[in-house]
Coordinates of C-alpha atoms in Angstrom, one line a residue:
M228 CA -7.8 17.2 -7.7
N229 CA -9.8 14.3 -9.0
R230 CA -6.7 11.2 -9.2
S231 CA -7.7 8.5 -11.9
L232 CA -5.7 5.1 -11.5
K233 CA -5.9 4.6 -14.6
A234 CA -3.7 7.8 -16.2
R235 CA -1.5 6.3 -13.3
L236 CA -1.2 3.2 -15.1
V237 CA -1.0 4.5 -19.2
I238 CA 1.7 6.9 -17.7
S239 CA 3.2 4.5 -15.4
F240 CA 3.6 1.8 -18.4
S241 CA 4.1 4.5 -20.8
I242 CA 7.2 5.7 -19.1
L243 CA 9.0 2.7 -18.7
L244 CA 8.6 1.6 -22.2
L245 CA 10.3 4.9 -23.3
V246 CA 12.7 3.8 -20.7
V247 CA 13.4 0.3 -21.7
F248 CA 13.5 1.9 -25.9
F249 CA 15.8 4.3 -25.1
F250 CA 17.9 2.1 -23.5
F251 CA 17.8 0.1 -26.7
A252 CA 18.1 2.2 -28.3
F253 CA 21.4 4.0 -27.2
F254 CA 22.8 0.7 -27.4
L255 CA 22.0 0.7 -30.6
Y256 CA 23.2 3.3 -31.7
L257 CA 26.7 2.4 -30.2
G258 CA 27.0 -0.6 -31.7
I259 CA 26.0 1.1 -34.9
E260 CA 28.4 4.1 -34.8
R261 CA 30.9 1.1 -33.8
I262 CA 30.7 -1.3 -36.6
M263 CA 31.0 1.8 -39.2
I264 CA 34.0 3.0 -37.6
Q265 CA 35.8 -0.5 -36.9
R266 CA 35.4 -0.5 -41.1
V267 CA 36.4 3.0 -42.1
D268 CA 39.5 1.6 -40.2
E269 CA 40.2 -1.4 -42.1
S270 CA 39.4 0.7 -45.2
L271 CA 42.0 3.0 -43.5
F272 CA 44.7 0.8 -42.5
D273 CA 44.1 -0.5 -45.9
K274 CA 44.9 2.4 -47.6
A275 CA 48.0 2.7 -45.9
R276 CA 49.6 -0.5 -45.8
Y277 CA 49.0 0.4 -49.8
L278 CA 50.5 3.7 -49.8
S279 CA 54.1 2.8 -47.3
T280 CA 54.4 0.4 -50.2
L281 CA 55.1 3.6 -52.7
V282 CA 57.1 5.7 -50.3
K283 CA 60.9 4.7 -51.7
V284 CA 64.8 5.8 -50.6
E285 CA 67.2 5.6 -53.2
E286 CA 71.1 7.6 -52.1
G287 CA 69.2 9.5 -49.4
R288 CA 66.5 10.5 -51.6
I289 CA 62.8 9.8 -51.0
S290 CA 60.4 9.7 -53.8
F291 CA 56.6 8.7 -53.4
T292 CA 55.3 8.6 -56.2
L293 CA 50.9 8.0 -56.7
S294 CA 49.4 6.8 -59.6
Q295 CA 46.2 8.0 -61.6
M296 CA 44.1 5.5 -60.2
D297 CA 44.9 6.9 -57.0
L298 CA 45.7 10.4 -57.5
G299 CA 41.2 9.7 -58.1
E300 CA 40.9 8.6 -54.8
F301 CA 42.5 11.9 -53.5
V302 CA 42.3 14.9 -55.8
G303 CA 38.5 14.7 -56.9
P304 CA 36.2 17.1 -54.9
G305 CA 34.2 14.7 -53.6
A306 CA 37.7 12.8 -52.2
R307 CA 36.4 11.9 -48.6
N308 CA 40.6 10.1 -48.3
F309 CA 43.6 11.9 -48.2
F310 CA 46.7 11.8 -46.2
I311 CA 49.7 13.0 -45.1
L312 CA 53.4 11.7 -45.4
R313 CA 55.6 12.5 -42.5
L314 CA 59.7 11.4 -41.3
E315 CA 58.8 9.8 -37.5
T316 CA 60.1 13.6 -36.6
G317 CA 56.9 15.0 -37.8
E318 CA 58.4 17.0 -40.3
V319 CA 56.3 17.0 -43.6
L320 CA 57.0 15.5 -46.9
Y321 CA 54.0 14.8 -48.6
K322 CA 50.5 16.0 -48.3
S323 CA 47.6 14.6 -50.5
P324 CA 45.8 17.1 -53.1
S325 CA 42.6 16.5 -51.3
I326 CA 43.5 18.1 -47.8
G327 CA 44.4 21.9 -49.3
D328 CA 45.8 23.9 -46.6
N329 CA 44.4 22.0 -43.9
S330 CA 46.6 19.6 -41.4
F331 CA 46.5 18.4 -38.3
P332 CA 48.2 17.1 -35.7
L333 CA 51.0 14.1 -35.6
G334 CA 49.3 13.0 -32.2
S335 CA 50.9 9.5 -31.1
V336 CA 53.7 7.5 -32.6
P337 CA 53.4 4.2 -32.5
S338 CA 56.1 2.1 -32.7
I339 CA 57.4 0.5 -35.5
N340 CA 54.6 -1.4 -38.0
R341 CA 51.8 -0.4 -35.0
V342 CA 49.1 2.1 -35.8
T343 CA 47.2 4.1 -33.6
Y344 CA 43.8 5.9 -34.2
F345 CA 41.7 9.1 -33.3
T346 CA 39.2 11.2 -34.6
I347 CA 38.9 15.6 -34.9
S348 CA 37.4 18.0 -35.7
Q349 CA 37.3 20.1 -38.6
G350 CA 34.6 22.5 -38.3
H351 CA 31.2 20.7 -37.6
V352 CA 32.9 17.6 -40.7
K353 CA 34.5 14.6 -38.4
K354 CA 37.7 12.9 -39.5
R355 CA 38.9 9.8 -39.1
I356 CA 42.5 9.2 -38.9
I357 CA 44.9 6.6 -38.7
N358 CA 49.2 7.3 -38.1
Y359 CA 51.0 4.2 -39.7
H360 CA 54.6 3.9 -38.2
F361 CA 57.2 2.3 -41.0
L362 CA 60.1 1.8 -42.0
K363 CA 62.3 1.9 -45.5
T364 CA 65.9 0.8 -46.3
D365 CA 67.7 3.0 -48.3
E366 CA 68.1 0.6 -51.7
L367 CA 71.5 1.9 -52.3
F368 CA 72.4 -0.4 -48.9
R369 CA 69.9 -2.8 -49.9
D370 CA 72.6 -4.9 -52.1
L371 CA 75.3 -4.0 -50.2
S372 CA 73.9 -4.9 -46.6
F373 CA 76.8 -7.9 -46.3
F374 CA 79.9 -5.0 -46.2
L375 CA 78.3 -2.0 -45.6
P376 CA 75.5 -0.7 -42.3
V377 CA 71.9 -0.7 -43.6
K378 CA 70.5 3.1 -42.9
R379 CA 66.1 2.5 -42.2
Y380 CA 64.7 5.4 -42.1
G381 CA 61.4 6.7 -40.4
F382 CA 58.6 7.2 -41.5
V383 CA 54.9 8.1 -40.5
L384 CA 52.0 8.0 -42.4
Q385 CA 48.0 9.8 -41.8
V386 CA 45.3 8.7 -43.3
G387 CA 41.9 9.9 -43.0
R388 CA 38.3 9.8 -44.3
D389 CA 35.7 12.3 -43.1
L390 CA 32.6 11.4 -41.4
R391 CA 30.3 13.3 -42.5
P392 CA 28.6 10.4 -45.2
E393 CA 28.4 8.4 -41.7
T394 CA 27.6 11.5 -39.8
D395 CA 24.8 12.0 -42.3
I396 CA 23.8 7.7 -41.8
I397 CA 23.4 7.9 -38.3
K398 CA 22.1 11.1 -37.7
R399 CA 19.4 10.0 -40.2
F400 CA 19.1 6.0 -38.3
I401 CA 18.6 8.6 -35.2
F402 CA 16.0 10.3 -36.8
Y403 CA 13.6 7.1 -38.0
L404 CA 15.0 5.5 -34.3
I405 CA 12.8 8.8 -32.5
T406 CA 9.9 9.0 -35.0
L407 CA 9.5 5.2 -34.1
A408 CA 10.1 5.8 -30.8
I409 CA 7.0 8.7 -30.8
L410 CA 4.9 6.5 -33.1
T411 CA 4.9 3.2 -31.1
L412 CA 5.1 5.2 -28.0
L413 CA 1.8 6.6 -28.9
F414 CA 0.4 3.1 -30.6
L415 CA 1.3 1.6 -27.4
S416 CA -0.3 4.4 -25.2
L417 CA -3.2 3.5 -26.4
V418 CA -3.4 -0.6 -26.2
I419 CA -1.4 -0.2 -22.6
R420 CA -5.4 2.2 -22.5
K421 CA -7.3 -0.6 -23.3
I422 CA -5.5 -3.4 -21.3
V423 CA -5.9 -1.3 -18.4
E424 CA -9.6 -0.6 -19.1
A425 CA -9.9 -4.0 -19.2
S426 CA -7.9 -4.8 -16.2
L427 CA -10.8 -2.5 -14.5
S428 CA -13.5 -3.4 -15.6
G429 CA -13.7 -5.8 -13.0
I430 CA -13.8 -2.6 -10.3
R431 CA -16.5 -0.8 -12.2
A432 CA -17.9 -4.1 -12.0
I433 CA -17.5 -4.0 -7.8
S434 CA -18.6 -0.2 -8.3
K435 CA -21.5 -0.6 -9.8
K436 CA -22.6 -3.2 -7.3
V437 CA -21.9 -0.8 -4.4
K438 CA -24.0 1.6 -6.0
L439 CA -26.7 -0.7 -5.2
I440 CA -26.6 -1.2 -2.2
S441 CA -28.5 1.2 0.0
E442 CA -30.1 1.6 3.4
K443 CA -33.3 -0.2 2.3
N444 CA -31.2 -2.7 0.1
L445 CA -28.7 -3.4 2.7
S446 CA -28.1 -7.5 1.4
E447 CA -27.3 -7.1 -2.1
R448 CA -24.3 -8.3 -2.0
I449 CA -20.6 -8.8 -5.0
D450 CA -20.4 -12.3 -6.5
I451 CA -16.6 -13.4 -5.6
K452 CA -17.2 -15.7 -8.3
K453 CA -17.4 -13.4 -11.4
V454 CA -14.2 -10.8 -9.2
D455 CA -11.1 -11.4 -10.8
I456 CA -8.4 -12.7 -8.4
E457 CA -5.9 -9.4 -8.0
F458 CA -9.7 -7.7 -6.6
K459 CA -11.5 -11.0 -5.0
E460 CA -9.8 -9.4 -1.3
L461 CA -11.0 -6.2 -2.2
A462 CA -13.6 -7.8 -2.9
K463 CA -14.5 -9.7 0.2
A464 CA -13.7 -6.9 2.3
I465 CA -16.3 -4.5 0.7
N466 CA -18.6 -7.4 1.3
E467 CA -16.9 -8.1 5.1
T468 CA -18.1 -4.4 5.6
F469 CA -21.2 -4.5 4.5
D470 CA -22.5 -7.3 6.5
R471 CA -21.3 -5.7 9.7
L472 CA -23.0 -2.8 8.5
E473 CA -25.7 -4.9 7.5
R474 CA -25.6 -6.3 11.3
A475 CA -25.3 -2.5 12.8
F476 CA -28.1 -1.0 10.5
E477 CA -30.8 -4.3 12.4
R478 CA -29.0 -3.6 15.4
Q479 CA -30.0 0.0 15.1
K480 CA -33.4 -1.2 14.0
E481 CA -34.6 -3.0 17.0
F482 CA -32.2 -0.6 19.7
I483 CA -34.7 2.1 17.9
S484 CA -37.9 -0.5 18.1
Y485 CA -37.0 -1.8 21.9
V486 CA -37.0 2.3 24.1
S487 CA -40.1 3.2 22.0
H488 CA -41.2 -0.2 23.1
E489 CA -39.4 0.0 26.7
L490 CA -40.5 4.2 27.2
R491 CA -44.6 3.5 25.8
T492 CA -44.3 1.7 29.2
P493 CA -43.6 4.3 31.4
V494 CA -45.3 6.6 30.2
S495 CA -48.6 5.2 29.2
G496 CA -48.8 4.4 32.9
I497 CA -47.6 7.5 34.6
K498 CA -50.1 9.3 31.8
L499 CA -52.7 6.4 32.7
L500 CA -52.0 6.6 36.6
T501 CA -52.8 11.4 36.3
E502 CA -55.5 10.7 34.5
I503 CA -57.7 8.8 36.8
A504 CA -55.5 10.4 39.9
L505 CA -57.3 13.3 37.8
R506 CA -61.3 11.9 37.2
K507 CA -63.1 13.0 40.7
K508 CA -61.4 14.4 44.2
R509 CA -60.4 12.1 46.5
D510 CA -58.8 11.3 49.7
I511 CA -55.6 12.2 50.8
D512 CA -54.8 8.6 51.1
D513 CA -56.1 7.6 47.6
Y514 CA -53.6 10.8 45.7
M515 CA -51.0 8.8 47.8
R516 CA -50.9 6.0 46.2
Y517 CA -51.1 7.0 43.2
L518 CA -48.0 9.0 43.4
K519 CA -46.2 5.6 44.8
D520 CA -47.5 4.1 41.7
I521 CA -46.3 7.1 39.6
E522 CA -43.2 7.6 41.5
K523 CA -42.4 3.4 41.0
S524 CA -42.8 4.7 36.5
A525 CA -40.8 7.3 36.8
D526 CA -37.7 5.2 38.6
H527 CA -37.9 2.7 35.7
L528 CA -38.1 5.1 33.1
S529 CA -35.2 6.9 34.6
R530 CA -32.9 3.9 34.7
L531 CA -34.3 3.2 31.7
V532 CA -33.2 6.0 30.0
N533 CA -29.5 6.7 32.1
S534 CA -28.9 2.9 31.1
I535 CA -30.0 4.0 27.0
L536 CA -27.4 6.8 27.4
L537 CA -24.7 5.0 29.0
L538 CA -25.1 1.8 25.9
S539 CA -25.2 4.8 23.8
R540 CA -22.2 6.9 25.0
M541 CA -19.7 3.6 25.3
D542 CA -21.2 2.2 21.2
M543 CA -19.7 5.7 20.0
G544 CA -16.8 5.7 22.3
R545 CA -17.0 8.5 24.6
E546 CA -17.7 6.7 27.6
H547 CA -13.8 6.8 28.7
M548 CA -12.1 4.5 31.7
K549 CA -10.0 5.9 33.6
L550 CA -7.8 3.4 35.5
E551 CA -6.5 3.6 38.6
E552 CA -5.6 0.8 41.2
L553 CA -9.3 -0.8 42.9
C554 CA -9.6 -2.8 46.0
L555 CA -12.3 -5.6 45.7
S556 CA -13.7 -6.0 48.3
E557 CA -14.5 -2.8 49.0
I558 CA -16.1 -2.2 45.7
I559 CA -18.7 -5.3 46.2
K560 CA -19.6 -4.0 50.1
E561 CA -20.4 -0.3 48.6
A562 CA -22.9 -3.0 45.3
I563 CA -24.2 -4.4 48.0
Q564 CA -25.4 -1.5 50.2
I565 CA -26.4 -0.1 47.7
V566 CA -28.4 -3.5 46.6
S567 CA -29.8 -3.9 50.7
P568 CA -32.9 -1.9 50.0
L569 CA -34.3 -4.5 47.6
A570 CA -32.6 -7.9 49.2
L571 CA -34.3 -6.6 52.7
E572 CA -37.6 -6.3 50.4
K573 CA -37.8 -9.4 48.3
D574 CA -36.1 -11.0 52.1
V575 CA -33.1 -12.1 50.3
K576 CA -30.1 -12.5 52.9
I577 CA -25.8 -12.1 50.6
V578 CA -22.8 -13.3 51.6
E579 CA -19.3 -12.9 50.5
E580 CA -16.4 -14.3 51.2
L581 CA -13.9 -12.2 49.5
S582 CA -9.4 -12.5 50.0
P583 CA -7.9 -8.9 49.4
I584 CA -6.8 -8.2 45.9
R585 CA -6.5 -4.9 44.7
F586 CA -6.7 -4.7 39.5
L587 CA -6.6 -2.5 37.4
G588 CA -10.1 -1.3 36.0
D589 CA -12.0 2.1 36.2
K590 CA -13.7 2.3 39.9
D591 CA -17.5 3.7 38.4
A592 CA -18.1 1.3 35.3
F593 CA -16.8 -1.8 38.1
L594 CA -19.4 -0.6 40.7
E595 CA -22.5 -0.7 37.8
I596 CA -20.8 -4.1 36.7
F597 CA -21.9 -5.8 39.9
V598 CA -25.1 -3.5 41.1
N599 CA -26.5 -4.9 38.0
I600 CA -25.4 -8.8 38.6
I601 CA -26.2 -8.0 42.3
E602 CA -29.1 -6.7 42.1
N603 CA -30.1 -8.9 38.7
A604 CA -29.4 -11.9 41.0
V605 CA -32.2 -10.5 44.0
K606 CA -34.7 -9.0 41.9
Y607 CA -35.5 -13.1 40.4
N608 CA -34.2 -14.5 43.6
K609 CA -37.5 -16.3 45.8
K610 CA -38.5 -15.2 48.6
G611 CA -36.1 -16.6 51.7
G612 CA -33.5 -17.2 48.9
W613 CA -29.8 -16.6 49.0
V614 CA -27.0 -14.4 47.1
K615 CA -23.6 -15.7 47.3
I616 CA -20.3 -13.9 46.2
R617 CA -16.8 -15.1 46.2
N618 CA -13.6 -15.3 44.6
D619 CA -10.8 -17.2 43.0
G620 CA -7.9 -14.8 42.2
F621 CA -9.2 -12.6 39.6
K622 CA -12.5 -14.7 38.8
I623 CA -15.2 -13.5 40.9
I624 CA -18.5 -16.0 41.2
I625 CA -21.9 -14.8 41.7
E626 CA -24.1 -17.0 42.8
D627 CA -28.6 -17.8 43.4
S628 CA -31.3 -19.6 44.9
G629 CA -33.2 -18.3 42.1
I630 CA -35.8 -19.0 39.1
G631 CA -32.9 -19.9 36.8
I632 CA -32.7 -19.3 33.7
S633 CA -33.8 -21.6 30.4
E634 CA -31.3 -23.6 27.8
D635 CA -33.0 -21.3 25.5
D636 CA -32.4 -18.6 26.9
L637 CA -29.2 -18.5 27.9
P638 CA -27.4 -17.7 24.6
H639 CA -28.9 -14.5 24.9
V640 CA -28.8 -13.1 27.9
F641 CA -26.5 -10.3 27.1
E642 CA -28.3 -8.7 24.4
R643 CA -29.8 -5.6 24.9
F644 CA -33.9 -5.0 25.4
Y645 CA -33.5 -9.0 25.3
R646 CA -36.5 -10.8 27.1
A647 CA -36.8 -14.1 28.6
E648 CA -40.4 -16.4 28.2
N649 CA -40.8 -15.8 31.4
S650 CA -40.6 -12.7 31.9
R651 CA -38.4 -12.0 34.1
S652 CA -37.7 -8.2 34.4
K653 CA -41.8 -7.1 33.4
K654 CA -42.4 -8.5 36.6
T655 CA -40.2 -7.0 38.6
G656 CA -39.9 -4.0 36.2
G657 CA -36.0 -4.5 34.7
T658 CA -35.2 -2.3 31.8
G659 CA -33.6 -5.6 30.0
L660 CA -29.9 -3.6 29.7
G661 CA -28.4 -4.4 33.0
L662 CA -26.5 -7.6 31.9
S663 CA -25.4 -5.7 27.7
I664 CA -24.5 -2.6 30.0
A665 CA -22.1 -5.2 32.5
Y666 CA -21.1 -7.2 29.1
E667 CA -19.2 -4.2 27.5
L668 CA -17.8 -2.1 30.2
L669 CA -16.4 -5.1 31.2
K670 CA -15.5 -6.5 28.0
R671 CA -14.0 -2.9 27.2
Q672 CA -11.5 -2.7 29.9
H673 CA -10.4 -6.6 29.2
G674 CA -12.2 -8.5 31.3
D675 CA -14.7 -11.3 30.8
I676 CA -18.2 -12.5 31.9
K677 CA -19.9 -16.2 31.9
I678 CA -22.9 -17.9 32.7
E679 CA -24.2 -20.8 33.8
S680 CA -28.0 -21.6 34.6
K681 CA -30.7 -24.3 35.0
E682 CA -34.4 -23.1 35.0
G683 CA -35.6 -23.2 39.2
E684 CA -32.6 -23.8 39.9
G685 CA -30.6 -20.6 40.0
T686 CA -27.7 -19.1 38.7
K687 CA -24.1 -18.5 37.7
I688 CA -22.5 -15.5 36.7
T689 CA -18.4 -15.5 37.0
I690 CA -16.5 -12.3 36.8
F691 CA -12.5 -12.8 35.0
L692 CA -11.4 -9.5 36.0
P693 CA -8.1 -7.7 34.1
Q694 CA -5.3 -8.8 34.8

């Protein structure tokens, strides 16, 4: 399933706007409803107070008379207002004609000269009602109040109003609000889509630029200055990725070129020697001489292939390190033993002065490291020269009295297939991979290596063991 960032952004912003609009509309609705109810309550209070003045008590008889104008408000077919006059005990004394056969509960009776409001539903019609509690003094006792105790009567006047008009207004308001919300959402969705598209134009520009980058055009890069601030980190990361990729491709091309060249030399030598040996019949000594030369070329080819395979496995992460506790002196003595025939042939003396040190590492990897470095020290040495091996704690120092390395070549000695100007490897049959292998094997085990050398004065290599 294809996921669209643009669609997610548009939907997210639309939902956010919808939620904000909903809360705004909800509080607006509550505010409008409250204002309308307050106005209804004020009107009901005024009517209740006015109607209470129409109640008379004389000699125990209660009278209530509405004027013609008042009757029009409570009697007509379209009358929205109604009332019930009750004693405070709840007994009904008078009902407005607009109520008909309907009635409504007394509810809670407020204290004297106090009011309570409540809303009831009859059918689908809401009605707002006020309970207005007041006292009336018998007119007979009013004038005699100085001589006789005053008799008062408590009444509850319930005045109500049909809320259908207000309900209709609120319904229309809700309808208009929903319609406005839908239209606003559609409009804002289009606007947001345009804004998102404009915002994502930077990604499209980056994508277009990336598509131009191919194996044949790895030098192409994204212009950071033309990218929006929000996408600068992305563009920078992509450029850095392609920088690494370009370097990897260059290394791969160089590697293939070097391998082709290096393999061609021993293979051509073997082929040439074989052709010469087969051109005519020869005696056994000649054949033995040719076979020895072929064996040397085959040994060189074997070393080269093994080195290439080892580097390839390391590049692919398939060269797994088996870490164990190792004894430094034992590893170096084994390496010296392997290099001894070459040292004997070159008349080079190997001297080692090692203190007992144990460290954690891969035995085969460290044997390969020390063999390569000591072998180089012997190969590129002078006849009757020396190689000294000593340690200072976890720091191993290997010095030789060899031909040395020039200042220009020194920074490149750990590069694969690098050949110094004096063509050391060509003269000795080296592959140009020994130091590269030692360097990478050390780095994989969190060790390090440094090299110091002067042309014609020998070389000093310092190995830092992992701790």
